[in-house]
Coordinates of C-alpha atoms in Angstrom, one line a residue:
X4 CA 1.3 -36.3 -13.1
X5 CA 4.2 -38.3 -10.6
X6 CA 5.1 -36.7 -7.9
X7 CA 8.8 -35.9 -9.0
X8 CA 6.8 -33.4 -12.0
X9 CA 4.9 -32.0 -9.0
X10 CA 7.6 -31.1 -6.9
X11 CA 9.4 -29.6 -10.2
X12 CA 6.0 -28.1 -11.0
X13 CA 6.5 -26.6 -7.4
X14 CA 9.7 -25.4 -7.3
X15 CA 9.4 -23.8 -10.8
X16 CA 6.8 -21.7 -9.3
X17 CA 8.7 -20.6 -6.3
X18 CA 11.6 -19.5 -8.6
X19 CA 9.5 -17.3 -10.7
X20 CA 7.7 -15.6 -7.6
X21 CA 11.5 -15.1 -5.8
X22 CA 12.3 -13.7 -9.7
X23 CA 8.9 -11.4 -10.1
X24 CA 9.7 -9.9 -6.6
X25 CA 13.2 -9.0 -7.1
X26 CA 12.0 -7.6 -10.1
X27 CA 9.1 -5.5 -8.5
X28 CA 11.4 -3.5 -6.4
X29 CA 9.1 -2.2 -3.9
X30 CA 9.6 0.6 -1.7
X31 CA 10.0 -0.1 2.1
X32 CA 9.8 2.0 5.0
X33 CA 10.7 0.2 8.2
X34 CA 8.9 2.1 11.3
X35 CA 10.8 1.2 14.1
X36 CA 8.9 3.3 17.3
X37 CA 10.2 3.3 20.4
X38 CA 9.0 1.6 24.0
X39 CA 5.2 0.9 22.2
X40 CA 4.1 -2.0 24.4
X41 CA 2.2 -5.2 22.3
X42 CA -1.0 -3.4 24.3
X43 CA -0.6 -0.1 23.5
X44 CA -1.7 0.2 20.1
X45 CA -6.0 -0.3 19.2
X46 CA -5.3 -3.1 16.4
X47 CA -3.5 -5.2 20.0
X48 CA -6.5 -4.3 22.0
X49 CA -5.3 -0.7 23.5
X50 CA -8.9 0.7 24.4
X51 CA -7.5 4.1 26.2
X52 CA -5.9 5.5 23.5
X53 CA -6.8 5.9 19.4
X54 CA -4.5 4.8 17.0
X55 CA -6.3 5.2 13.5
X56 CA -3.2 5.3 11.5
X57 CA -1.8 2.3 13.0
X58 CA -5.0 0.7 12.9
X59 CA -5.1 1.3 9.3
X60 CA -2.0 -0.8 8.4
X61 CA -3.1 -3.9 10.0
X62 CA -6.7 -3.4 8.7
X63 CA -5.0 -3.2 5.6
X64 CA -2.5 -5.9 6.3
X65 CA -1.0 -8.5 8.5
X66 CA -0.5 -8.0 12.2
X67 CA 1.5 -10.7 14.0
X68 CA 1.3 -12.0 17.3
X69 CA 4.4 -13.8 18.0
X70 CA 6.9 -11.2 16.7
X71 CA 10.1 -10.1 19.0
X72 CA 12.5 -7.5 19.5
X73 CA 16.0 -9.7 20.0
X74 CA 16.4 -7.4 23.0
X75 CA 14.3 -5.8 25.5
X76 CA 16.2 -2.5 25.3
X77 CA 17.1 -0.2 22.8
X78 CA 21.0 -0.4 21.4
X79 CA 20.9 -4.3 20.8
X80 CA 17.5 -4.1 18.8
X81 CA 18.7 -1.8 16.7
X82 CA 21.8 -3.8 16.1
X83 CA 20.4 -6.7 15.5
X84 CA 18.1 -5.3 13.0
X85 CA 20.4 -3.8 11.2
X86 CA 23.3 -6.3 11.2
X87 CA 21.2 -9.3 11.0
X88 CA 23.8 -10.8 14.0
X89 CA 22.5 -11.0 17.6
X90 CA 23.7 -8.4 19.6
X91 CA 25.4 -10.2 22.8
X92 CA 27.6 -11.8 20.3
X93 CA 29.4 -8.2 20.0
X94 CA 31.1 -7.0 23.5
X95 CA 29.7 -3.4 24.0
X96 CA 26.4 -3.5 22.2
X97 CA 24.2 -2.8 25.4
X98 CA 22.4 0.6 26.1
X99 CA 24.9 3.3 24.7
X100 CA 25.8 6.4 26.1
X101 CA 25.4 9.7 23.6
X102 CA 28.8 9.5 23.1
X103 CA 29.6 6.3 22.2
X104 CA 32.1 5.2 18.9
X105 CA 30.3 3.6 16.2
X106 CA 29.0 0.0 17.5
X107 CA 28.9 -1.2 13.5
X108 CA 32.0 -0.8 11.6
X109 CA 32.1 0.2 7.8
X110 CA 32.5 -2.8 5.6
X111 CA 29.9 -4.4 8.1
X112 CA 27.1 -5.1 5.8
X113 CA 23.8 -3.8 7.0
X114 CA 20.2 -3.4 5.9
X115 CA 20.7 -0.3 4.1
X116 CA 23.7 -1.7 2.2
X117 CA 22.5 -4.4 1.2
X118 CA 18.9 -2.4 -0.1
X119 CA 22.0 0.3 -1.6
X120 CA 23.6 -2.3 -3.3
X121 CA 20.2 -3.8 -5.0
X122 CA 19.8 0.0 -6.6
X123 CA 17.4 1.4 -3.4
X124 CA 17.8 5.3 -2.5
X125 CA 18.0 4.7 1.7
X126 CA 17.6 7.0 4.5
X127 CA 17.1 7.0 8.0
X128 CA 15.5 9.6 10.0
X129 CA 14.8 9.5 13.4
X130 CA 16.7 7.9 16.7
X131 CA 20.3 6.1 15.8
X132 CA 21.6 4.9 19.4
X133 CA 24.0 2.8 17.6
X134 CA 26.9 5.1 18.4
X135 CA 29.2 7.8 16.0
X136 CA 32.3 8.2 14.7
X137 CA 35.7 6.2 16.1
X138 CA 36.5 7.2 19.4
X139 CA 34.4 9.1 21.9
X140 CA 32.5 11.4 19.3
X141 CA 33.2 15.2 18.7
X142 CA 30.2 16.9 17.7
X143 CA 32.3 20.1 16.5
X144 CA 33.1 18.6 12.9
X145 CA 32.5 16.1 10.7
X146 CA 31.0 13.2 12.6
X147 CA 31.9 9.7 10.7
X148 CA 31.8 6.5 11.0
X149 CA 27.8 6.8 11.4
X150 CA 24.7 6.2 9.0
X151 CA 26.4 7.3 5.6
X152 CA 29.7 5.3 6.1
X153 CA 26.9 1.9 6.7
X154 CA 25.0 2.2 3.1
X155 CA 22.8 5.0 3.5
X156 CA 22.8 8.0 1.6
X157 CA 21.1 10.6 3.8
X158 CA 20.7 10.0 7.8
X159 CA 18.9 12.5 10.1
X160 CA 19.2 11.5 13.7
X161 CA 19.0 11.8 16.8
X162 CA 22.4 10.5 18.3
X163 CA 21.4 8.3 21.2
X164 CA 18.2 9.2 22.9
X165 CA 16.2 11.7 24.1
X166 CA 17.1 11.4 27.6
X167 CA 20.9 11.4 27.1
X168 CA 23.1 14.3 25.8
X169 CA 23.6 15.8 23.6
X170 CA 20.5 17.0 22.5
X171 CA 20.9 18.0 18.8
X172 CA 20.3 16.6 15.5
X173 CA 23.0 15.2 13.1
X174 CA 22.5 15.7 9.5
X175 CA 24.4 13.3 7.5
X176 CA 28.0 14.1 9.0
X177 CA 27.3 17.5 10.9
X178 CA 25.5 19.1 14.1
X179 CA 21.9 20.8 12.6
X180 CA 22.2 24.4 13.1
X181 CA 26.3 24.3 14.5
X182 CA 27.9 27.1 15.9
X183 CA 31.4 27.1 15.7
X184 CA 31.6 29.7 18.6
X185 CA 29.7 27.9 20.9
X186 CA 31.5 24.8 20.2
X187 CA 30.0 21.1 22.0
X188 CA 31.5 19.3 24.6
X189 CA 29.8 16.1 26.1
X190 CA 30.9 13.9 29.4
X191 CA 29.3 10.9 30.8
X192 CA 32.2 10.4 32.9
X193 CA 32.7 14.0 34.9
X194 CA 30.4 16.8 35.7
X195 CA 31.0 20.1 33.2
X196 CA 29.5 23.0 32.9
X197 CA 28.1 25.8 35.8
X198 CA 24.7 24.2 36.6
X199 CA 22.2 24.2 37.8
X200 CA 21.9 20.3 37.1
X201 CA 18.9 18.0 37.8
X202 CA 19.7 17.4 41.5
X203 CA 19.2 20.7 42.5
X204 CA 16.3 20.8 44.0
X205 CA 16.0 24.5 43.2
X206 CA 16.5 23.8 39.5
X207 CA 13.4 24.7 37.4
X208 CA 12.2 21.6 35.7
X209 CA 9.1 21.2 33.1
X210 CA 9.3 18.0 34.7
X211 CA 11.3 16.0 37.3
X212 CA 13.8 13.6 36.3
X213 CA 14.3 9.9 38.0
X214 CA 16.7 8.1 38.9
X215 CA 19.5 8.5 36.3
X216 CA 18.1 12.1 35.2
X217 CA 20.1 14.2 37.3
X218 CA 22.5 15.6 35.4
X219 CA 22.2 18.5 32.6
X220 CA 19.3 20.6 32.0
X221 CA 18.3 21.2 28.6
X222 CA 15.0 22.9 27.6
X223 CA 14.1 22.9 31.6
X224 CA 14.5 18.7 31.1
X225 CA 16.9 16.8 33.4
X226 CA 18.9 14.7 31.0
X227 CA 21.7 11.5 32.0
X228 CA 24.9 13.4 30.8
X229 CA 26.8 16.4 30.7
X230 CA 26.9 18.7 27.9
X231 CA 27.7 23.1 27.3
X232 CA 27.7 24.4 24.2
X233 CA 25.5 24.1 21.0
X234 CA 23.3 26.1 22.2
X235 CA 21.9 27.3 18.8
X236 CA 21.4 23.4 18.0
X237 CA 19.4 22.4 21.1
X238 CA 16.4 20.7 19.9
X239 CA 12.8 21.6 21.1
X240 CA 11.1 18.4 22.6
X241 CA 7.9 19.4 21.8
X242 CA 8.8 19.7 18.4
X243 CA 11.0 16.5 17.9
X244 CA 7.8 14.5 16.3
X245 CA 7.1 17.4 13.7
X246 CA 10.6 17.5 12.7
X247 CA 11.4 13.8 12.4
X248 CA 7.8 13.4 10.4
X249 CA 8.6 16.4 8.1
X250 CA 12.5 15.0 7.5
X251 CA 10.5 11.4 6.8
X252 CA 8.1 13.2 4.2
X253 CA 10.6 15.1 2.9
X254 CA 13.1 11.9 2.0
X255 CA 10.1 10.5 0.5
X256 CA 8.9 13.5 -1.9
X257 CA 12.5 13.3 -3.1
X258 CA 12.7 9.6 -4.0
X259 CA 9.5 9.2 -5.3
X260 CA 10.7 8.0 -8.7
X261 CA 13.0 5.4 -7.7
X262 CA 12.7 2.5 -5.3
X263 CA 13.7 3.8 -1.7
X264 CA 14.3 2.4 1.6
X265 CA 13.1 4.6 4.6
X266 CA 14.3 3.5 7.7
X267 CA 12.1 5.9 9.9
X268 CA 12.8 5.4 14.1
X269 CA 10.5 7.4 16.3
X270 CA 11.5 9.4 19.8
X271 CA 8.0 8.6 20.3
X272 CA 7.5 7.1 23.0
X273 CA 10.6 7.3 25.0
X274 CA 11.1 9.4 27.7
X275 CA 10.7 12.3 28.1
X276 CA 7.4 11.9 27.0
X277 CA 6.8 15.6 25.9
X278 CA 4.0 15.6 23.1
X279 CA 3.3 18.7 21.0
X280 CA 0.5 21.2 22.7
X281 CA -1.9 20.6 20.0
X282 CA -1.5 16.4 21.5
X283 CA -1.6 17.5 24.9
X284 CA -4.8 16.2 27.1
X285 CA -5.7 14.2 23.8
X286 CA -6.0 11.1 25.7
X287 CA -7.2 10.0 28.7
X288 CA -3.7 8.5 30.0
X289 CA -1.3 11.5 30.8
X290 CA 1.6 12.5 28.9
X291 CA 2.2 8.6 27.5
X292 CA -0.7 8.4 25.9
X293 CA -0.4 12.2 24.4
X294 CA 2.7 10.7 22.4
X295 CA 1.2 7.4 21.6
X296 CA -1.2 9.9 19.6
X297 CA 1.4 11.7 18.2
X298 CA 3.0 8.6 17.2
X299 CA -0.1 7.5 15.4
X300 CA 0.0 10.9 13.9
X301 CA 3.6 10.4 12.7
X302 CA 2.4 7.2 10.9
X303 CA -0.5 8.8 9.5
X304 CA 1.8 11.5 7.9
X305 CA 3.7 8.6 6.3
X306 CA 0.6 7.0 4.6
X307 CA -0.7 10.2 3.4
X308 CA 2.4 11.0 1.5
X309 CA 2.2 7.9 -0.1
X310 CA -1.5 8.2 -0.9
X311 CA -0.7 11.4 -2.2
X312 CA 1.9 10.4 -4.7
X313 CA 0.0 7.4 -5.6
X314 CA 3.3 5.2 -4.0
X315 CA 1.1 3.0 -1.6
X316 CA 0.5 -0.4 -3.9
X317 CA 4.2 -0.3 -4.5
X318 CA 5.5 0.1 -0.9
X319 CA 5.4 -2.7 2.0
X320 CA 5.3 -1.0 5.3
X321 CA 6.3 -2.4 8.3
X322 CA 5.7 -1.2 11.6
X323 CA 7.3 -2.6 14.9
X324 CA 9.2 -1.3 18.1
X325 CA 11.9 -1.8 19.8
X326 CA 11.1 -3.8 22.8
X327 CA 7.7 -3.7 25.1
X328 CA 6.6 -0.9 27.2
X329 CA 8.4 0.6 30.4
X330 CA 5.7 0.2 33.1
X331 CA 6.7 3.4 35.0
X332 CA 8.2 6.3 33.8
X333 CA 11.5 7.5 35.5
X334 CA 10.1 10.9 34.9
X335 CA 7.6 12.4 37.2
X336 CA 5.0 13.4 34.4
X337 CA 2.1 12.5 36.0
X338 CA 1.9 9.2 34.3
X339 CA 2.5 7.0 36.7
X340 CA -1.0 6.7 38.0
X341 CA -3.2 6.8 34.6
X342 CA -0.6 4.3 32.6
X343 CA -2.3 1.3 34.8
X344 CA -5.4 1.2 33.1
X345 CA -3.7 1.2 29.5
X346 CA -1.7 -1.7 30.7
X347 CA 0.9 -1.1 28.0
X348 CA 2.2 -4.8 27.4
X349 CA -1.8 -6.6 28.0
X350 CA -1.6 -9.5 29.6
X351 CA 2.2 -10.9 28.8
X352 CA 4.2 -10.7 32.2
X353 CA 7.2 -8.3 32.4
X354 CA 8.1 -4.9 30.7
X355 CA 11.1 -3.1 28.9
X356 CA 14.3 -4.3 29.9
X357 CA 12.7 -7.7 31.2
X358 CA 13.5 -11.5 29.6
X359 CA 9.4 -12.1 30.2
X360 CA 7.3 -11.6 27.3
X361 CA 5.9 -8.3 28.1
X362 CA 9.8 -7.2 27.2
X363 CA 10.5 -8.6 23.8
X364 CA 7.1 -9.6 22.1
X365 CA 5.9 -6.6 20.2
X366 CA 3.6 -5.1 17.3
X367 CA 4.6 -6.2 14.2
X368 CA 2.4 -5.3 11.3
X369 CA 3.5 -5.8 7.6
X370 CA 1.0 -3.9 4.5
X371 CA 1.7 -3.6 1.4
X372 CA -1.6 -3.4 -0.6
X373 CA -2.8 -6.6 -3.4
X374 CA 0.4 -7.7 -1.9
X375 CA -0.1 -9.1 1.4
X376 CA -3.7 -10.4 2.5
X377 CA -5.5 -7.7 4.4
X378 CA -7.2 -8.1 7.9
X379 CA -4.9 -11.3 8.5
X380 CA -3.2 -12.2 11.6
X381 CA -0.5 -14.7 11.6
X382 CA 0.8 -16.8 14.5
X383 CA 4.2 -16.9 13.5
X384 CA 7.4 -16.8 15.4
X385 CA 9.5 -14.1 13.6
X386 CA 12.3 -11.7 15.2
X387 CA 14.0 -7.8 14.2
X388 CA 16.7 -9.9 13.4
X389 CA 15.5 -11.3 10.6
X390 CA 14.9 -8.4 8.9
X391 CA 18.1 -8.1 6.8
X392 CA 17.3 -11.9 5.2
X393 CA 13.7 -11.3 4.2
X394 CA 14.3 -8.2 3.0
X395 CA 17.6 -9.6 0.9
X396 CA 15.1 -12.2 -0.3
X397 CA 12.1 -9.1 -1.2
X398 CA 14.5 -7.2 -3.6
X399 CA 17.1 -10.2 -5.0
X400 CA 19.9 -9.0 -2.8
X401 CA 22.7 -11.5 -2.1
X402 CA 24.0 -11.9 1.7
X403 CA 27.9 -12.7 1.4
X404 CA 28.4 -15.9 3.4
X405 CA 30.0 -14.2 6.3
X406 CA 27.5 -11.7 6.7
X407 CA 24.0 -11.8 9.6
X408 CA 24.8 -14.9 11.3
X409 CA 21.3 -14.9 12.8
X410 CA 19.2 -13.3 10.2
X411 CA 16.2 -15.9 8.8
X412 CA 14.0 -15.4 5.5
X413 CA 11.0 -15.1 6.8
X414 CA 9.6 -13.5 4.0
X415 CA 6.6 -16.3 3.2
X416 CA 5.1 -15.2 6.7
X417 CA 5.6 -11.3 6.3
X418 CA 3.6 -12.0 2.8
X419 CA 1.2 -13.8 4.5
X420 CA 2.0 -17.1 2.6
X421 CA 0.9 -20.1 4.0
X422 CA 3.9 -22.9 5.4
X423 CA 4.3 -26.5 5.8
X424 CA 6.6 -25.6 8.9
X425 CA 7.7 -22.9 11.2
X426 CA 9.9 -20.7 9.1
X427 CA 11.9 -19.9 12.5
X428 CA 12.9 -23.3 14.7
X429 CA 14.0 -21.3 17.8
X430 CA 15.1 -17.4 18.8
X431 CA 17.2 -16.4 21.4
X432 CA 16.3 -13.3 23.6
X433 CA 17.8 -11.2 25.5
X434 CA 18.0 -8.2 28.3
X435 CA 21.5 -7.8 29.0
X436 CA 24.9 -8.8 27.8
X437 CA 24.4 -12.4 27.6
X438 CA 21.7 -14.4 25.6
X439 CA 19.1 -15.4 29.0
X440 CA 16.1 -16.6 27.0
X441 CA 15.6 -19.1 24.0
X442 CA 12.1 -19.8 22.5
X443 CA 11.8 -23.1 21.0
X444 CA 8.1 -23.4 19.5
X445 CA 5.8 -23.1 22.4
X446 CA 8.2 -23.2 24.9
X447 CA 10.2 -20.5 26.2
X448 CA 13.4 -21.6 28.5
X449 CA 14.7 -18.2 30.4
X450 CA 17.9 -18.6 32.0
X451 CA 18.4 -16.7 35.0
X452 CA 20.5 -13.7 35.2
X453 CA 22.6 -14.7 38.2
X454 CA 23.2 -18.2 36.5
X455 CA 24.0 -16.4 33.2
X456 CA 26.7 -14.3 35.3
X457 CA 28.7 -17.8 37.1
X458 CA 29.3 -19.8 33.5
X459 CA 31.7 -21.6 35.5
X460 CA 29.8 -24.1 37.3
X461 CA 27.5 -26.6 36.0
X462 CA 23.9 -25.7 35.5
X463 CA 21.6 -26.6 38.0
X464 CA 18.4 -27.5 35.1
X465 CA 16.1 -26.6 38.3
X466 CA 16.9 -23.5 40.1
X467 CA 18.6 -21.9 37.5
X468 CA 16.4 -21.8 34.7
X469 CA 12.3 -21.0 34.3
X470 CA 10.3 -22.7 31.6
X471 CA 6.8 -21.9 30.6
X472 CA 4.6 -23.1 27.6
X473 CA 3.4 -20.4 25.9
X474 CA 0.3 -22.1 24.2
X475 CA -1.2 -22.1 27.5
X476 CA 0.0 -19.9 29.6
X477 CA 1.0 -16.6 28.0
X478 CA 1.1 -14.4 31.1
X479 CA 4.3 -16.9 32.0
X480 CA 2.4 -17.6 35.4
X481 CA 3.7 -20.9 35.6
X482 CA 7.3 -22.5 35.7
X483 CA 7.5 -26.1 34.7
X484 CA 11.3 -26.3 35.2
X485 CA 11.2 -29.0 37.6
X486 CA 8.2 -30.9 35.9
X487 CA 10.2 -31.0 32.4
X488 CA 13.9 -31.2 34.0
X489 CA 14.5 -33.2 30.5
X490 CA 13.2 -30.4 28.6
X491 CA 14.7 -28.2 30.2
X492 CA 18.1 -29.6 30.0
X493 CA 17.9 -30.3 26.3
X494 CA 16.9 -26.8 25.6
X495 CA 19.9 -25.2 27.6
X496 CA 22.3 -27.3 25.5
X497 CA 20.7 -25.7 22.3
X498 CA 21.3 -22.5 23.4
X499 CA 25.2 -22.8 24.7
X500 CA 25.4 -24.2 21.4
X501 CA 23.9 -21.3 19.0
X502 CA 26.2 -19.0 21.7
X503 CA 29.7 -21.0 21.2
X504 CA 29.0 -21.8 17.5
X505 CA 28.9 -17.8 16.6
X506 CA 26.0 -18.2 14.4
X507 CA 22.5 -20.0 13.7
X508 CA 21.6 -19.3 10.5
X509 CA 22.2 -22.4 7.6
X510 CA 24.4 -21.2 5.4
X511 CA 26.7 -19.1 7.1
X512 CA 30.1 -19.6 6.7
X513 CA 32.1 -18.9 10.4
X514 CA 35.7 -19.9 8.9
X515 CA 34.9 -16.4 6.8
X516 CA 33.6 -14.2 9.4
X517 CA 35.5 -10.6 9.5
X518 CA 32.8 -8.7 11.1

């Protein structure tokens, strides 16, 4: 056999495995949890809390140990996953306030549109922090632009966070359990409303609010914001796990019959941390580690549904967060103290909201059952962001040519195939506004905040940048900047260049680009 018949040979063969997997059709539930450090889960070496259910997925799977959050806070994750486009290329995509307009705009195509347009049922229960409707949003009627207007048919969400007001549910286009004589009005801007607030120190609190957590008090928690009104929609915190679970279970149960997307994002674990009594001294780590159990719980709920309607060989599960974990709570739950010996991020250096590793590299466990080799890790750089391309190549689904600028197919590694190369050649990070880290295979450059903020004078390729090599040093202990000023200078230029160029995925066309 010549080597041109093997290479057809080959290529043959990839065809008809892209052609048998559009055809399968798999159902895929994306768990997106919230502030679950890369240590904070048993199957990433957490040894002070239990996660079974977790556990069971990589035991069952493939758990990867280079996988990223594009951000290291919440809003531009959760773009970026859903857009397929890095966040910081979109003015206004950092940590949104409850009553923010839509930050995706309907024509955008997303995840779920995509998975709508290749015949899935999709649904997303759980946190949305991506902003609602056009202008700053009223919660007294029909709420749109959100979910439903960006390709999925049924959303149940929790607006921003579970810190921030206001503190209802939104079913599809309407406030869950609305009262049109208590009607809602929400300010991050002025105080409203009679008080007591969270700086009072007379104000009964289940808990004490930080920094930041001083303003309305809603179920005896200090939140950031103001809101009155909609008091018959107020959400119980203790009960926000059971009723996101039970929503999840229920959008499954209904689309058992046809190939669904669930796009299921935890309030576990963000603050406040406020688990359910029967969770409550389950661990050994305060409050934090209560919800990581509940969190586990939540996941566990999942896979028994699908055991019990015999959907587990035909769904791929994926399980991630958002960025790493916060290494103190703003909230004065006791926490503080016991969290050090869980050391939610292991060894990696930083935290949420940091450019180190402990801020971006996260869990990232994909199962899907005869599917995907189980008890595998892989080494392999992958991102959120690519989430929309591998998923478009799972299910057949074409991506227009001006659509996720920054979303790779990374779909050989999430299958656990092997490669003759790095599927991904580089990903930028980020914390803030502006892109301040790029990983290039072992080597991760991180451009310094107050350099990123004085674009207009040229780089200094010593004092303004760190560099570390990752294959040996993880904990980013030590900066070789000055050692590899060549390296360093190199990788800088690639990184102005994927930010000027508006895109880094082959094949995107930027002369086309409406979104």
């Amino acid at each position: 056999m010549t080597s041109k018949t093997v290479i057809l040979a080959a290529a043959l063969i990839a065809s008809t495995l892209n052609v048998l997997r559009a055809e399968i059709k798999p159902n895929i539930i994306f768990i997106l949890s919230d502030d679950i450090g890369y240590g904070d889960v048993g199957c990433y070496g957490a040894t002070h809390v239990k996660t079974p259910n977790i556990d069971r997925l990589a035991k069952e799977g493939l758990r990867f140990t280079d996988a990223h959050a594009t951000a290291s806070v919440c809003t531009p994750t959760r773009f970026a996953f859903m857009t397929g486009r890095y966040a910081w290329r979109q003015p206004g995509t950092g940590i949104a306030p409850g009553d923010s307009p839509a930050l995706i705009q309907p024509g955008t195509v997303t995840v779920a549109s995509l998975l709508k347009d290749a015949g899935y049922a999709t649904g997303v229960v759980g946190k949305w922090h991506l902003g609602l409707g056009t202008t700053k949003t009223d919660f007294n009627g029909d709420i749109k632009p959100g979910p439903l207007e960006l390709g999925f048919d049924y959303a149940f969400i929790i607006p921003a966070t579970g810190d921030r007001v206001p503190c209802v549910f939104v079913e599809n286009h309407r406030v869950v359990g609305y009262d049109p004589a208590d009607p809602i009005q929400v300010s991050y801007r002025k105080k409203i409303g009679d008080g007591p607030f969270g700086n009072d120190p007379k104000a009964k609190l289940k808990i004490k609010g930080g920094p930041g957590h001083k303003d309305s008090i809603i179920n005896g928690i200090s939140r950031i914001g103001f809101m009155t009104g909609g008091t018959a929609a107020l959400w119980v915190d203790e009960d926000i796990a059971d009723t996101i679970t039970t929503k999840a279970v229920k959008f499954i149960e209904a689309n058992k019959n046809k190939p669904f997307f669930l796009y299921l994002a935890t309030h576990d674990i963000h603050e406040p941390m406020v688990p359910h009594p029967r969770f409550r001294g389950t661990s050994n780590c305060g409050w934090r580690g209560d919800v990581i159990h509940q969190l586990d719980w939540t996941v566990g709920e999942v896979l028994a549904t699908l055991d019990k309607l015999k959907l587990t060989s035909n769904t791929l599960v994926i399980f991630t967060s958002d960025n790493g974990g916060a290494i103190k709570n703003t909230y004065d739950d006791g926490t503080n103290p016991l969290q050090a010996q869980q050391k939610p991020n292991g060894v990696l250096r930083g935290n949420k909201a940091s450019i180190y590793e402990g801020g971006h590299r996260v869990p990232f466990i994909t199962c899907w059952p005869g599917k995907i080799p189980a008890g595998q890790s892989s080494g392999e750089l992958i991102g959120h962001v690519d989430s929309l391309a591998t998923l478009a190549a799972l299910t057949g689904a074409k991506i227009p040519t001006n659509a996720a600028p920054d979303s790779f197919n990374v779909l050989p590694a999430w299958l656990g195939e092997k490669t003759s190369k790095p599927l991904r050649e580089h990903l930028v990070l980020q914390t803030g506004p502006v892109p301040l880290g790029l990983r290039q295979g072992e080597w991760m450059l991180i451009k310094k905040e107050a350099a990123s903020r004085r674009d207009d004078k040229p780089p200094d390729f010593i004092n303004d940048f760190e560099l570390y090599n990752l294959s040996t040093d993880i904990a980013e202990k030590t900066n070789l900047a000055a050692q590899q000023s060549a390296r360093v200078k190199a990788m800088a230029a690639r990184l102005q260049q994927i930010h000027e160029q508006g895109h880094s995925r082959a094949g995107y066309n930027a002369a086309s680009n409406k979104h």
